[in-house]
PDB file of C-alpha atoms in Angstrom:
ATOM      1  CA  MET A   1       0.000   0.000   0.000  1.00  0.00           C
ATOM      2  CA  SER A   2       1.177   3.542  -0.745  1.00  0.00           C
ATOM      3  CA  ASP A   3       2.893   5.439   2.068  1.00  0.00           C
ATOM      4  CA  ARG A   4       1.310   8.709   0.950  1.00  0.00           C
ATOM      5  CA  ARG A   5      -0.217  10.716   3.749  1.00  0.00           C
ATOM      6  CA  LEU A   6      -1.933  13.991   4.578  1.00  0.00           C
ATOM      7  CA  GLU A   7       0.242  15.881   7.061  1.00  0.00           C
ATOM      8  CA  VAL A   8      -0.807  18.760   9.271  1.00  0.00           C
ATOM      9  CA  ASP A   9       2.472  20.158  10.562  1.00  0.00           C
ATOM     10  CA  GLY A  10       2.666  22.816  13.283  1.00  0.00           C
ATOM     11  CA  VAL A  11      -0.454  24.659  12.121  1.00  0.00           C
ATOM     12  CA  THR A  12      -1.326  27.736  14.178  1.00  0.00           C
ATOM     13  CA  LYS A  13      -4.307  30.053  13.700  1.00  0.00           C
ATOM     14  CA  ARG A  14      -5.164  33.182  15.694  1.00  0.00           C
ATOM     15  CA  TYR A  15      -8.128  35.532  15.664  1.00  0.00           C
ATOM     16  CA  GLY A  16      -6.814  38.624  17.399  1.00  0.00           C
ATOM     17  CA  GLU A  17      -5.859  37.551  20.902  1.00  0.00           C
ATOM     18  CA  THR A  18      -7.719  34.255  20.590  1.00  0.00           C
ATOM     19  CA  ILE A  19      -5.637  31.211  19.652  1.00  0.00           C
ATOM     20  CA  ALA A  20      -7.846  28.853  17.629  1.00  0.00           C
ATOM     21  CA  LEU A  21      -5.043  26.376  16.845  1.00  0.00           C
ATOM     22  CA  GLN A  22      -1.663  26.024  18.522  1.00  0.00           C
ATOM     23  CA  GLU A  23       0.971  24.048  16.569  1.00  0.00           C
ATOM     24  CA  MET A  24      -1.556  21.418  15.488  1.00  0.00           C
ATOM     25  CA  THR A  25       0.384  18.392  14.228  1.00  0.00           C
ATOM     26  CA  PHE A  26      -0.795  14.970  13.055  1.00  0.00           C
ATOM     27  CA  ASP A  27      -0.979  12.895   9.903  1.00  0.00           C
ATOM     28  CA  VAL A  28      -3.512  10.679   8.170  1.00  0.00           C
ATOM     29  CA  ARG A  29      -2.011   7.755   6.309  1.00  0.00           C
ATOM     30  CA  ALA A  30      -3.108   6.127   3.060  1.00  0.00           C
ATOM     31  CA  GLY A  31      -5.731   3.474   3.780  1.00  0.00           C
ATOM     32  CA  GLU A  32      -6.398   4.750   7.303  1.00  0.00           C
ATOM     33  CA  ILE A  33      -9.510   6.090   8.993  1.00  0.00           C
ATOM     34  CA  PHE A  34      -8.542   8.826  11.441  1.00  0.00           C
ATOM     35  CA  GLY A  35     -11.069  10.045  14.002  1.00  0.00           C
ATOM     36  CA  PHE A  36     -10.801  13.691  15.017  1.00  0.00           C
ATOM     37  CA  VAL A  37     -12.606  14.389  18.289  1.00  0.00           C
ATOM     38  CA  GLY A  38     -12.936  17.311  20.656  1.00  0.00           C
ATOM     39  CA  SER A  39     -15.564  19.468  22.303  1.00  0.00           C
ATOM     40  CA  ASN A  40     -17.378  22.224  20.415  1.00  0.00           C
ATOM     41  CA  GLY A  41     -14.958  25.037  19.627  1.00  0.00           C
ATOM     42  CA  ALA A  42     -11.846  22.896  20.157  1.00  0.00           C
ATOM     43  CA  GLY A  43     -10.561  23.577  16.627  1.00  0.00           C
ATOM     44  CA  LYS A  44     -11.646  20.565  14.550  1.00  0.00           C
ATOM     45  CA  THR A  45     -13.486  22.505  11.842  1.00  0.00           C
ATOM     46  CA  THR A  46     -10.786  25.200  11.724  1.00  0.00           C
ATOM     47  CA  THR A  47      -8.163  22.509  11.104  1.00  0.00           C
ATOM     48  CA  MET A  48     -10.218  20.965   8.316  1.00  0.00           C
ATOM     49  CA  ARG A  49     -10.850  24.325   6.667  1.00  0.00           C
ATOM     50  CA  ILE A  50      -7.143  25.094   6.686  1.00  0.00           C
ATOM     51  CA  ALA A  51      -6.421  21.703   5.116  1.00  0.00           C
ATOM     52  CA  LEU A  52      -8.921  22.581   2.384  1.00  0.00           C
ATOM     53  CA  GLY A  53      -7.544  26.082   1.854  1.00  0.00           C
ATOM     54  CA  VAL A  54     -10.785  27.724   2.980  1.00  0.00           C
ATOM     55  CA  LEU A  55      -8.776  29.400   5.763  1.00  0.00           C
ATOM     56  CA  ALA A  56      -5.108  30.396   5.769  1.00  0.00           C
ATOM     57  CA  ALA A  57      -2.846  29.314   8.618  1.00  0.00           C
ATOM     58  CA  ASP A  58      -0.732  31.887  10.461  1.00  0.00           C
ATOM     59  CA  ALA A  59       2.048  29.316  10.768  1.00  0.00           C
ATOM     60  CA  GLY A  60       2.693  25.701   9.840  1.00  0.00           C
ATOM     61  CA  GLU A  61       1.936  23.742   6.708  1.00  0.00           C
ATOM     62  CA  VAL A  62      -0.413  21.113   5.279  1.00  0.00           C
ATOM     63  CA  ARG A  63       1.191  18.564   2.942  1.00  0.00           C
ATOM     64  CA  TRP A  64      -0.062  15.741   0.739  1.00  0.00           C
ATOM     65  CA  ASP A  65       2.427  13.122  -0.407  1.00  0.00           C
ATOM     66  CA  GLY A  66       5.279  15.232   0.949  1.00  0.00           C
ATOM     67  CA  SER A  67       4.399  18.434  -0.955  1.00  0.00           C
ATOM     68  CA  PRO A  68       2.428  21.505   0.186  1.00  0.00           C
ATOM     69  CA  VAL A  69      -1.289  21.287  -0.607  1.00  0.00           C
ATOM     70  CA  THR A  70      -2.088  23.400  -3.666  1.00  0.00           C
ATOM     71  CA  LEU A  71      -5.264  24.378  -5.502  1.00  0.00           C
ATOM     72  CA  GLU A  72      -4.752  21.401  -7.799  1.00  0.00           C
ATOM     73  CA  THR A  73      -4.342  19.073  -4.807  1.00  0.00           C
ATOM     74  CA  ARG A  74      -7.532  20.410  -3.248  1.00  0.00           C
ATOM     75  CA  SER A  75      -9.501  19.455  -6.362  1.00  0.00           C
ATOM     76  CA  ARG A  76      -8.698  15.831  -5.473  1.00  0.00           C
ATOM     77  CA  ILE A  77     -10.041  16.096  -1.910  1.00  0.00           C
ATOM     78  CA  GLY A  78     -13.576  15.065  -1.048  1.00  0.00           C
ATOM     79  CA  TYR A  79     -14.868  17.476   1.594  1.00  0.00           C
ATOM     80  CA  MET A  80     -18.083  17.234   3.570  1.00  0.00           C
ATOM     81  CA  PRO A  81     -18.746  20.315   5.737  1.00  0.00           C
ATOM     82  CA  GLU A  82     -20.729  20.119   8.956  1.00  0.00           C
ATOM     83  CA  GLU A  83     -23.083  22.802   7.680  1.00  0.00           C
ATOM     84  CA  ARG A  84     -25.120  21.939   4.595  1.00  0.00           C
ATOM     85  CA  GLY A  85     -22.973  22.962   1.634  1.00  0.00           C
ATOM     86  CA  LEU A  86     -25.475  22.237  -1.151  1.00  0.00           C
ATOM     87  CA  TYR A  87     -27.667  24.518  -3.244  1.00  0.00           C
ATOM     88  CA  PRO A  88     -31.091  24.057  -1.593  1.00  0.00           C
ATOM     89  CA  ARG A  89     -33.220  24.787  -4.692  1.00  0.00           C
ATOM     90  CA  MET A  90     -31.127  22.725  -7.111  1.00  0.00           C
ATOM     91  CA  LYS A  91     -32.228  19.175  -7.931  1.00  0.00           C
ATOM     92  CA  VAL A  92     -30.152  16.369  -6.455  1.00  0.00           C
ATOM     93  CA  GLY A  93     -29.050  14.758  -9.725  1.00  0.00           C
ATOM     94  CA  GLU A  94     -28.269  18.037 -11.482  1.00  0.00           C
ATOM     95  CA  GLN A  95     -26.283  19.266  -8.498  1.00  0.00           C
ATOM     96  CA  LEU A  96     -24.121  16.171  -8.179  1.00  0.00           C
ATOM     97  CA  GLU A  97     -23.391  16.124 -11.903  1.00  0.00           C
ATOM     98  CA  TYR A  98     -22.477  19.821 -11.755  1.00  0.00           C
ATOM     99  CA  LEU A  99     -20.110  19.299  -8.816  1.00  0.00           C
ATOM    100  CA  ALA A 100     -18.493  16.296 -10.509  1.00  0.00           C
ATOM    101  CA  ARG A 101     -17.844  18.332 -13.645  1.00  0.00           C
ATOM    102  CA  LEU A 102     -16.359  21.165 -11.564  1.00  0.00           C
ATOM    103  CA  HIS A 103     -13.804  18.600 -10.385  1.00  0.00           C
ATOM    104  CA  GLY A 104     -12.903  17.702 -13.960  1.00  0.00           C
ATOM    105  CA  LEU A 105     -15.108  14.742 -14.847  1.00  0.00           C
ATOM    106  CA  SER A 106     -16.590  14.523 -18.337  1.00  0.00           C
ATOM    107  CA  ARG A 107     -20.347  14.790 -18.664  1.00  0.00           C
ATOM    108  CA  ALA A 108     -20.701  11.040 -19.203  1.00  0.00           C
ATOM    109  CA  ASP A 109     -18.469  10.216 -16.227  1.00  0.00           C
ATOM    110  CA  ALA A 110     -20.330  12.743 -14.053  1.00  0.00           C
ATOM    111  CA  VAL A 111     -23.680  11.141 -14.926  1.00  0.00           C
ATOM    112  CA  ARG A 112     -22.265   7.672 -14.253  1.00  0.00           C
ATOM    113  CA  ALA A 113     -20.750   8.682 -10.894  1.00  0.00           C
ATOM    114  CA  THR A 114     -23.946  10.432  -9.826  1.00  0.00           C
ATOM    115  CA  ARG A 115     -26.001   7.315 -10.509  1.00  0.00           C
ATOM    116  CA  GLU A 116     -23.456   5.149  -8.715  1.00  0.00           C
ATOM    117  CA  TRP A 117     -23.375   7.166  -5.507  1.00  0.00           C
ATOM    118  CA  THR A 118     -27.048   8.066  -5.258  1.00  0.00           C
ATOM    119  CA  GLY A 119     -27.829   4.376  -5.703  1.00  0.00           C
ATOM    120  CA  ARG A 120     -25.255   3.299  -3.181  1.00  0.00           C
ATOM    121  CA  LEU A 121     -26.427   5.823  -0.594  1.00  0.00           C
ATOM    122  CA  GLY A 122     -30.120   5.153  -1.126  1.00  0.00           C
ATOM    123  CA  VAL A 123     -31.221   8.488  -2.632  1.00  0.00           C
ATOM    124  CA  ASP A 124     -31.467   7.456  -6.294  1.00  0.00           C
ATOM    125  CA  GLY A 125     -35.247   7.851  -6.050  1.00  0.00           C
ATOM    126  CA  ARG A 126     -34.819  11.527  -5.136  1.00  0.00           C
ATOM    127  CA  MET A 127     -32.662  12.573  -8.105  1.00  0.00           C
ATOM    128  CA  GLY A 128     -35.343  14.942  -9.395  1.00  0.00           C
ATOM    129  CA  ASP A 129     -36.118  16.535  -6.012  1.00  0.00           C
ATOM    130  CA  GLU A 130     -34.768  19.815  -4.738  1.00  0.00           C
ATOM    131  CA  VAL A 131     -32.331  19.343  -1.858  1.00  0.00           C
ATOM    132  CA  GLN A 132     -34.423  21.546   0.445  1.00  0.00           C
ATOM    133  CA  LYS A 133     -37.342  19.107   0.110  1.00  0.00           C
ATOM    134  CA  LEU A 134     -35.343  16.187   1.487  1.00  0.00           C
ATOM    135  CA  SER A 135     -35.234  15.078   5.105  1.00  0.00           C
ATOM    136  CA  LEU A 136     -32.115  16.053   7.030  1.00  0.00           C
ATOM    137  CA  GLY A 137     -30.881  12.475   6.858  1.00  0.00           C
ATOM    138  CA  ASN A 138     -31.273  12.330   3.070  1.00  0.00           C
ATOM    139  CA  GLN A 139     -29.599  15.716   2.740  1.00  0.00           C
ATOM    140  CA  GLN A 140     -26.671  14.233   4.647  1.00  0.00           C
ATOM    141  CA  ARG A 141     -26.551  11.294   2.220  1.00  0.00           C
ATOM    142  CA  VAL A 142     -26.504  13.666  -0.740  1.00  0.00           C
ATOM    143  CA  GLN A 143     -23.788  15.703   0.964  1.00  0.00           C
ATOM    144  CA  LEU A 144     -21.647  12.560   1.227  1.00  0.00           C
ATOM    145  CA  ALA A 145     -22.362  11.734  -2.424  1.00  0.00           C
ATOM    146  CA  ALA A 146     -21.083  15.224  -3.304  1.00  0.00           C
ATOM    147  CA  ALA A 147     -17.829  14.456  -1.468  1.00  0.00           C
ATOM    148  CA  LEU A 148     -17.419  11.143  -3.326  1.00  0.00           C
ATOM    149  CA  VAL A 149     -18.726  11.839  -6.817  1.00  0.00           C
ATOM    150  CA  HIS A 150     -15.365  12.944  -8.258  1.00  0.00           C
ATOM    151  CA  HIS A 151     -13.425   9.895  -6.987  1.00  0.00           C
ATOM    152  CA  PRO A 152     -11.290  11.807  -4.433  1.00  0.00           C
ATOM    153  CA  GLU A 153      -7.824  10.768  -3.299  1.00  0.00           C
ATOM    154  CA  ILE A 154      -8.460  12.121   0.228  1.00  0.00           C
ATOM    155  CA  LEU A 155     -11.666  12.347   2.273  1.00  0.00           C
ATOM    156  CA  VAL A 156     -12.170  15.086   4.889  1.00  0.00           C
ATOM    157  CA  LEU A 157     -15.567  14.808   6.571  1.00  0.00           C
ATOM    158  CA  ASP A 158     -16.890  17.107   9.297  1.00  0.00           C
ATOM    159  CA  GLU A 159     -19.572  15.358  11.407  1.00  0.00           C
ATOM    160  CA  PRO A 160     -20.683  13.047   8.558  1.00  0.00           C
ATOM    161  CA  PHE A 161     -22.937  10.915  10.786  1.00  0.00           C
ATOM    162  CA  SER A 162     -24.939  13.801  12.211  1.00  0.00           C
ATOM    163  CA  GLY A 163     -28.692  13.305  11.790  1.00  0.00           C
ATOM    164  CA  LEU A 164     -28.457   9.812  10.315  1.00  0.00           C
ATOM    165  CA  ASP A 165     -30.637   6.881  11.369  1.00  0.00           C
ATOM    166  CA  PRO A 166     -28.902   3.579  12.277  1.00  0.00           C
ATOM    167  CA  VAL A 167     -29.364   2.098   8.788  1.00  0.00           C
ATOM    168  CA  ALA A 168     -27.794   5.162   7.154  1.00  0.00           C
ATOM    169  CA  VAL A 169     -24.945   5.066   9.705  1.00  0.00           C
ATOM    170  CA  ASP A 170     -24.220   1.480   8.664  1.00  0.00           C
ATOM    171  CA  VAL A 171     -24.262   2.395   4.958  1.00  0.00           C
ATOM    172  CA  MET A 172     -21.934   5.357   5.480  1.00  0.00           C
ATOM    173  CA  SER A 173     -19.616   3.289   7.669  1.00  0.00           C
ATOM    174  CA  GLU A 174     -19.286   0.657   4.943  1.00  0.00           C
ATOM    175  CA  VAL A 175     -18.532   3.342   2.347  1.00  0.00           C
ATOM    176  CA  LEU A 176     -15.746   4.795   4.502  1.00  0.00           C
ATOM    177  CA  LYS A 177     -14.235   1.357   5.115  1.00  0.00           C
ATOM    178  CA  GLU A 178     -14.294   0.619   1.385  1.00  0.00           C
ATOM    179  CA  LYS A 179     -12.589   3.912   0.529  1.00  0.00           C
ATOM    180  CA  CYS A 180     -10.004   3.154   3.206  1.00  0.00           C
ATOM    181  CA  ALA A 181      -9.422  -0.301   1.667  1.00  0.00           C
ATOM    182  CA  ASP A 182      -8.816   1.442  -1.667  1.00  0.00           C
ATOM    183  CA  GLY A 183      -5.945   3.368  -0.070  1.00  0.00           C
ATOM    184  CA  VAL A 184      -7.787   6.651   0.525  1.00  0.00           C
ATOM    185  CA  PRO A 185      -6.849   8.515   3.739  1.00  0.00           C
ATOM    186  CA  VAL A 186     -10.097   9.286   5.578  1.00  0.00           C
ATOM    187  CA  ILE A 187     -10.381  11.846   8.366  1.00  0.00           C
ATOM    188  CA  PHE A 188     -13.686  12.566  10.038  1.00  0.00           C
ATOM    189  CA  SER A 189     -14.842  14.403  13.125  1.00  0.00           C
ATOM    190  CA  SER A 190     -17.695  13.140  15.247  1.00  0.00           C
ATOM    191  CA  HIS A 191     -19.234  13.404  18.684  1.00  0.00           C
ATOM    192  CA  GLN A 192     -20.461   9.783  18.375  1.00  0.00           C
ATOM    193  CA  LEU A 193     -17.468   8.293  20.141  1.00  0.00           C
ATOM    194  CA  GLU A 194     -18.732   4.714  20.138  1.00  0.00           C
ATOM    195  CA  LEU A 195     -18.754   4.956  16.343  1.00  0.00           C
ATOM    196  CA  VAL A 196     -15.271   6.502  16.298  1.00  0.00           C
ATOM    197  CA  GLU A 197     -14.001   3.679  18.512  1.00  0.00           C
ATOM    198  CA  ARG A 198     -15.503   1.062  16.192  1.00  0.00           C
ATOM    199  CA  LEU A 199     -14.388   2.543  12.859  1.00  0.00           C
ATOM    200  CA  CYS A 200     -11.084   4.319  13.328  1.00  0.00           C
ATOM    201  CA  ASP A 201      -7.538   3.021  13.040  1.00  0.00           C
ATOM    202  CA  ARG A 202      -6.259   6.013  15.011  1.00  0.00           C
ATOM    203  CA  VAL A 203      -7.865   8.830  16.969  1.00  0.00           C
ATOM    204  CA  GLY A 204      -6.725  12.361  17.773  1.00  0.00           C
ATOM    205  CA  ILE A 205      -8.252  14.202  20.735  1.00  0.00           C
ATOM    206  CA  ILE A 206      -7.923  17.975  20.705  1.00  0.00           C
ATOM    207  CA  ARG A 207      -8.565  20.503  23.438  1.00  0.00           C
ATOM    208  CA  ALA A 208      -8.439  24.286  23.091  1.00  0.00           C
ATOM    209  CA  GLY A 209      -6.705  24.114  19.714  1.00  0.00           C
ATOM    210  CA  SER A 210      -3.989  21.624  20.691  1.00  0.00           C
ATOM    211  CA  MET A 211      -3.630  17.894  20.163  1.00  0.00           C
ATOM    212  CA  VAL A 212      -3.575  16.304  23.614  1.00  0.00           C
ATOM    213  CA  ALA A 213      -3.729  12.634  22.614  1.00  0.00           C
ATOM    214  CA  CYS A 214      -3.129  10.695  19.410  1.00  0.00           C
ATOM    215  CA  GLY A 215      -2.885   6.961  18.832  1.00  0.00           C
ATOM    216  CA  SER A 216      -4.809   3.801  18.159  1.00  0.00           C
ATOM    217  CA  VAL A 217      -7.906   3.145  20.249  1.00  0.00           C
ATOM    218  CA  ALA A 218      -6.042   0.342  22.031  1.00  0.00           C
ATOM    219  CA  GLU A 219      -3.118   2.654  22.837  1.00  0.00           C
ATOM    220  CA  LEU A 220      -5.375   5.402  24.128  1.00  0.00           C
ATOM    221  CA  ARG A 221      -7.477   3.048  26.229  1.00  0.00           C
ATOM    222  CA  GLY A 222      -4.340   1.351  27.549  1.00  0.00           C
ATOM    223  CA  SER A 223      -2.968   4.703  28.710  1.00  0.00           C
ATOM    224  CA  GLY A 224      -6.016   5.363  30.870  1.00  0.00           C
ATOM    225  CA  THR A 225      -6.571   4.342  34.475  1.00  0.00           C
ATOM    226  CA  GLU A 226      -7.818   0.769  34.835  1.00  0.00           C
ATOM    227  CA  GLU A 227     -11.290   0.456  36.341  1.00  0.00           C
ATOM    228  CA  LEU A 228     -13.186  -2.074  38.382  1.00  0.00           C
ATOM    229  CA  VAL A 229     -16.919  -2.508  37.775  1.00  0.00           C
ATOM    230  CA  VAL A 230     -18.888  -3.840  40.727  1.00  0.00           C
ATOM    231  CA  GLU A 231     -22.615  -4.549  40.577  1.00  0.00           C
ATOM    232  CA  ALA A 232     -23.866  -5.129  44.113  1.00  0.00           C
ATOM    233  CA  PRO A 233     -27.601  -4.312  44.224  1.00  0.00           C
ATOM    234  CA  GLN A 234     -27.743  -3.845  47.997  1.00  0.00           C
ATOM    235  CA  ALA A 235     -24.533  -1.823  48.333  1.00  0.00           C
ATOM    236  CA  PRO A 236     -25.208   1.609  49.869  1.00  0.00           C
ATOM    237  CA  LEU A 237     -23.616   4.851  48.802  1.00  0.00           C
ATOM    238  CA  GLY A 238     -20.129   5.065  50.274  1.00  0.00           C
ATOM    239  CA  TRP A 239     -19.609   1.317  50.644  1.00  0.00           C
ATOM    240  CA  ALA A 240     -16.169   1.558  48.991  1.00  0.00           C
ATOM    241  CA  ASP A 241     -14.966   4.567  50.994  1.00  0.00           C
ATOM    242  CA  GLY A 242     -11.682   3.894  52.716  1.00  0.00           C
ATOM    243  CA  LEU A 243     -10.623   1.008  50.483  1.00  0.00           C
ATOM    244  CA  ARG A 244      -6.941   1.287  49.599  1.00  0.00           C
ATOM    245  CA  GLY A 245      -5.971   2.350  46.070  1.00  0.00           C
ATOM    246  CA  VAL A 246      -9.451   2.880  44.648  1.00  0.00           C
ATOM    247  CA  THR A 247     -11.487   5.969  43.853  1.00  0.00           C
ATOM    248  CA  VAL A 248     -15.223   5.901  43.220  1.00  0.00           C
ATOM    249  CA  ARG A 249     -15.778   7.198  39.703  1.00  0.00           C
ATOM    250  CA  GLU A 250     -19.484   6.358  39.324  1.00  0.00           C
ATOM    251  CA  PHE A 251     -22.245   5.044  41.594  1.00  0.00           C
ATOM    252  CA  GLU A 252     -25.787   4.432  40.439  1.00  0.00           C
ATOM    253  CA  ALA A 253     -28.426   1.890  41.453  1.00  0.00           C
ATOM    254  CA  GLY A 254     -25.999  -0.529  43.040  1.00  0.00           C
ATOM    255  CA  ARG A 255     -23.482  -0.354  40.187  1.00  0.00           C
ATOM    256  CA  THR A 256     -20.122   1.158  41.108  1.00  0.00           C
ATOM    257  CA  VAL A 257     -17.196   2.016  38.855  1.00  0.00           C
ATOM    258  CA  LEU A 258     -13.907   2.315  40.723  1.00  0.00           C
ATOM    259  CA  ALA A 259     -10.679   3.780  39.356  1.00  0.00           C
ATOM    260  CA  LEU A 260      -7.748   1.643  40.434  1.00  0.00           C
ATOM    261  CA  GLY A 261      -4.456   3.056  41.706  1.00  0.00           C
ATOM    262  CA  ASP A 262      -1.662   3.566  39.161  1.00  0.00           C
ATOM    263  CA  ALA A 263       1.126   1.913  41.167  1.00  0.00           C
ATOM    264  CA  ALA A 264       1.316  -1.886  41.257  1.00  0.00           C
ATOM    265  CA  GLY A 265      -0.191  -3.234  44.438  1.00  0.00           C
ATOM    266  CA  ASP A 266      -1.985  -0.008  45.314  1.00  0.00           C
ATOM    267  CA  ALA A 267      -5.412  -1.584  44.879  1.00  0.00           C
ATOM    268  CA  ASP A 268      -6.382  -4.913  46.439  1.00  0.00           C
ATOM    269  CA  ASP A 269      -9.250  -6.187  44.299  1.00  0.00           C
ATOM    270  CA  GLN A 270      -9.926  -9.040  46.727  1.00  0.00           C
ATOM    271  CA  ALA A 271     -10.443  -6.539  49.532  1.00  0.00           C
ATOM    272  CA  VAL A 272     -12.879  -4.710  47.264  1.00  0.00           C
ATOM    273  CA  LEU A 273     -14.709  -7.964  46.554  1.00  0.00           C
ATOM    274  CA  ARG A 274     -14.954  -8.776  50.257  1.00  0.00           C
ATOM    275  CA  ALA A 275     -16.343  -5.315  50.977  1.00  0.00           C
ATOM    276  CA  ALA A 276     -18.899  -5.680  48.192  1.00  0.00           C
ATOM    277  CA  LEU A 277     -19.964  -9.159  49.385  1.00  0.00           C
ATOM    278  CA  ALA A 278     -20.436  -7.763  52.878  1.00  0.00           C
ATOM    279  CA  THR A 279     -23.314  -5.673  51.512  1.00  0.00           C
ATOM    280  CA  GLY A 280     -25.085  -8.635  49.867  1.00  0.00           C
ATOM    281  CA  PRO A 281     -24.936 -10.502  46.533  1.00  0.00           C
ATOM    282  CA  VAL A 282     -22.469  -9.394  43.841  1.00  0.00           C
ATOM    283  CA  ARG A 283     -23.785  -9.766  40.277  1.00  0.00           C
ATOM    284  CA  GLU A 284     -20.730  -8.405  38.432  1.00  0.00           C
ATOM    285  CA  PHE A 285     -17.099  -7.937  39.380  1.00  0.00           C
ATOM    286  CA  ALA A 286     -14.742  -7.173  36.486  1.00  0.00           C
ATOM    287  CA  ARG A 287     -11.658  -5.180  35.602  1.00  0.00           C
ATOM    288  CA  ARG A 288     -11.788  -3.094  32.431  1.00  0.00           C
ATOM    289  CA  LEU A 289     -10.016  -0.339  30.557  1.00  0.00           C
ATOM    290  CA  PRO A 290     -11.954   2.920  30.080  1.00  0.00           C
ATOM    291  CA  SER A 291     -13.869   3.330  26.823  1.00  0.00           C
ATOM    292  CA  LEU A 292     -12.974   6.078  24.374  1.00  0.00           C
ATOM    293  CA  THR A 293     -16.048   7.982  25.554  1.00  0.00           C
ATOM    294  CA  GLU A 294     -14.820   7.887  29.153  1.00  0.00           C
ATOM    295  CA  LEU A 295     -11.296   8.878  28.134  1.00  0.00           C
ATOM    296  CA  PHE A 296     -12.654  11.775  26.126  1.00  0.00           C
ATOM    297  CA  ARG A 297     -14.745  12.928  29.070  1.00  0.00           C
ATOM    298  CA  HIS A 298     -11.782  12.879  31.445  1.00  0.00           C
ATOM    299  CA  VAL A 299      -9.319  14.512  29.040  1.00  0.00           C
ATOM    300  CA  VAL A 300     -11.582  17.236  27.672  1.00  0.00           C
ATOM    301  CA  SER A 301     -13.114  18.050  31.061  1.00  0.00           C
ATOM    302  CA  ALA A 302      -9.862  19.854  31.864  1.00  0.00           C
ATOM    303  CA  GLU A 303     -11.579  22.867  30.282  1.00  0.00           C
ATOM    304  CA  SER A 304     -14.060  22.996  33.137  1.00  0.00           C
ATOM    305  CA  ALA A 305     -13.607  23.710  36.834  1.00  0.00           C
ATOM    306  CA  GLY A 306     -12.121  21.036  39.024  1.00  0.00           C
ATOM    307  CA  ALA A 307     -10.325  19.264  36.150  1.00  0.00           C
ATOM    308  CA  GLU A 308      -6.827  19.052  37.588  1.00  0.00           C
ATOM    309  CA  SER A 309      -6.801  15.234  37.458  1.00  0.00           C
ATOM    310  CA  ALA A 310      -8.067  15.240  33.867  1.00  0.00           C
ATOM    311  CA  GLY A 311      -5.155  17.463  32.915  1.00  0.00           C
ATOM    312  CA  ALA A 312      -2.745  14.928  34.413  1.00  0.00           C
ATOM    313  CA  GLU A 313      -4.370  12.165  32.387  1.00  0.00           C
ATOM    314  CA  ALA A 314      -4.060  14.272  29.231  1.00  0.00           C
ATOM    315  CA  ALA A 315      -0.329  14.568  29.924  1.00  0.00           C
ATOM    316  CA  ASP A 316      -0.111  10.793  30.183  1.00  0.00           C
ATOM    317  CA  LEU A 317      -1.994  10.421  26.902  1.00  0.00           C
ATOM    318  CA  THR A 318       0.440  12.768  25.141  1.00  0.00           C
ATOM    319  CA  ASP A 319       3.107  10.107  25.714  1.00  0.00           C
ATOM    320  CA  VAL A 320       1.099   7.829  23.435  1.00  0.00           C
ATOM    321  CA  GLU A 321       1.311  10.434  20.675  1.00  0.00           C
ATOM    322  CA  ALA A 322       5.068  10.650  21.058  1.00  0.00           C
ATOM    323  CA  ALA A 323       5.376   6.872  20.803  1.00  0.00           C
ATOM    324  CA  ALA A 324       2.977   6.505  17.851  1.00  0.00           C
TER     325      ALA A 324
END
């Protein structure tokens, strides 16, 4: 497989005194799906717009295949903005053919590609409808077709799964995996972290315009604090207080999630089990690594008050990026 990649190297963007991006650096490799996650306003869309040339960076560079991205390079990128980027009163088929021809396809190839992608994405029956008359989910399908109709070498998708029903999510997921298998680098942002965890080869988590974690899902999860899940229906609030090496992370309806101590031997899981059994029956007792959703919550919560521990975890996660 080609070693070509899209590189975002030290990109910085300021608006007056506000720093939107601070030395943003990562790459997306050929045949890889890269998940780009962060809270609203973290800098995901700004990064994508700079990669597309919609915005200019104050510093840093975006490269494709080792060379700076140019206007000609951008014509080979499939871009799907978070906001609807289609002409609302234009008919679906006419619009997709028009966009394909803008990217250099012949009329015959544009017609062929339009039929292929509307059929694949389940909107071939709406070819003669104006975009504004479609449901939000079907508009999203047409938006993806617009990003694919010119056979792009790179896919940059901003919240592509927003507003889709589960069937449409499955269809779009299969399309992205197929493009990845064809050697296309795919980067997408999403707040649906379970989907990111399932689809992506690597994930980048950004906070306040900086990359704070980057690596495979396994690497990121492995860098988090191990947890112990205890389901003891009769256990009262505070039953685990005072146990060595554990911190209560969640407690609800007899189900407790405990964060285990970092140092070996800090937490005695058998002592935890004995304490749980002292309250009554134990239905579940299992160690686990935090999910991507939980990691994201802990890392990004450093923006809010009382997030000192989340900041420490973000520092640990940055080590994964350095090793990746």
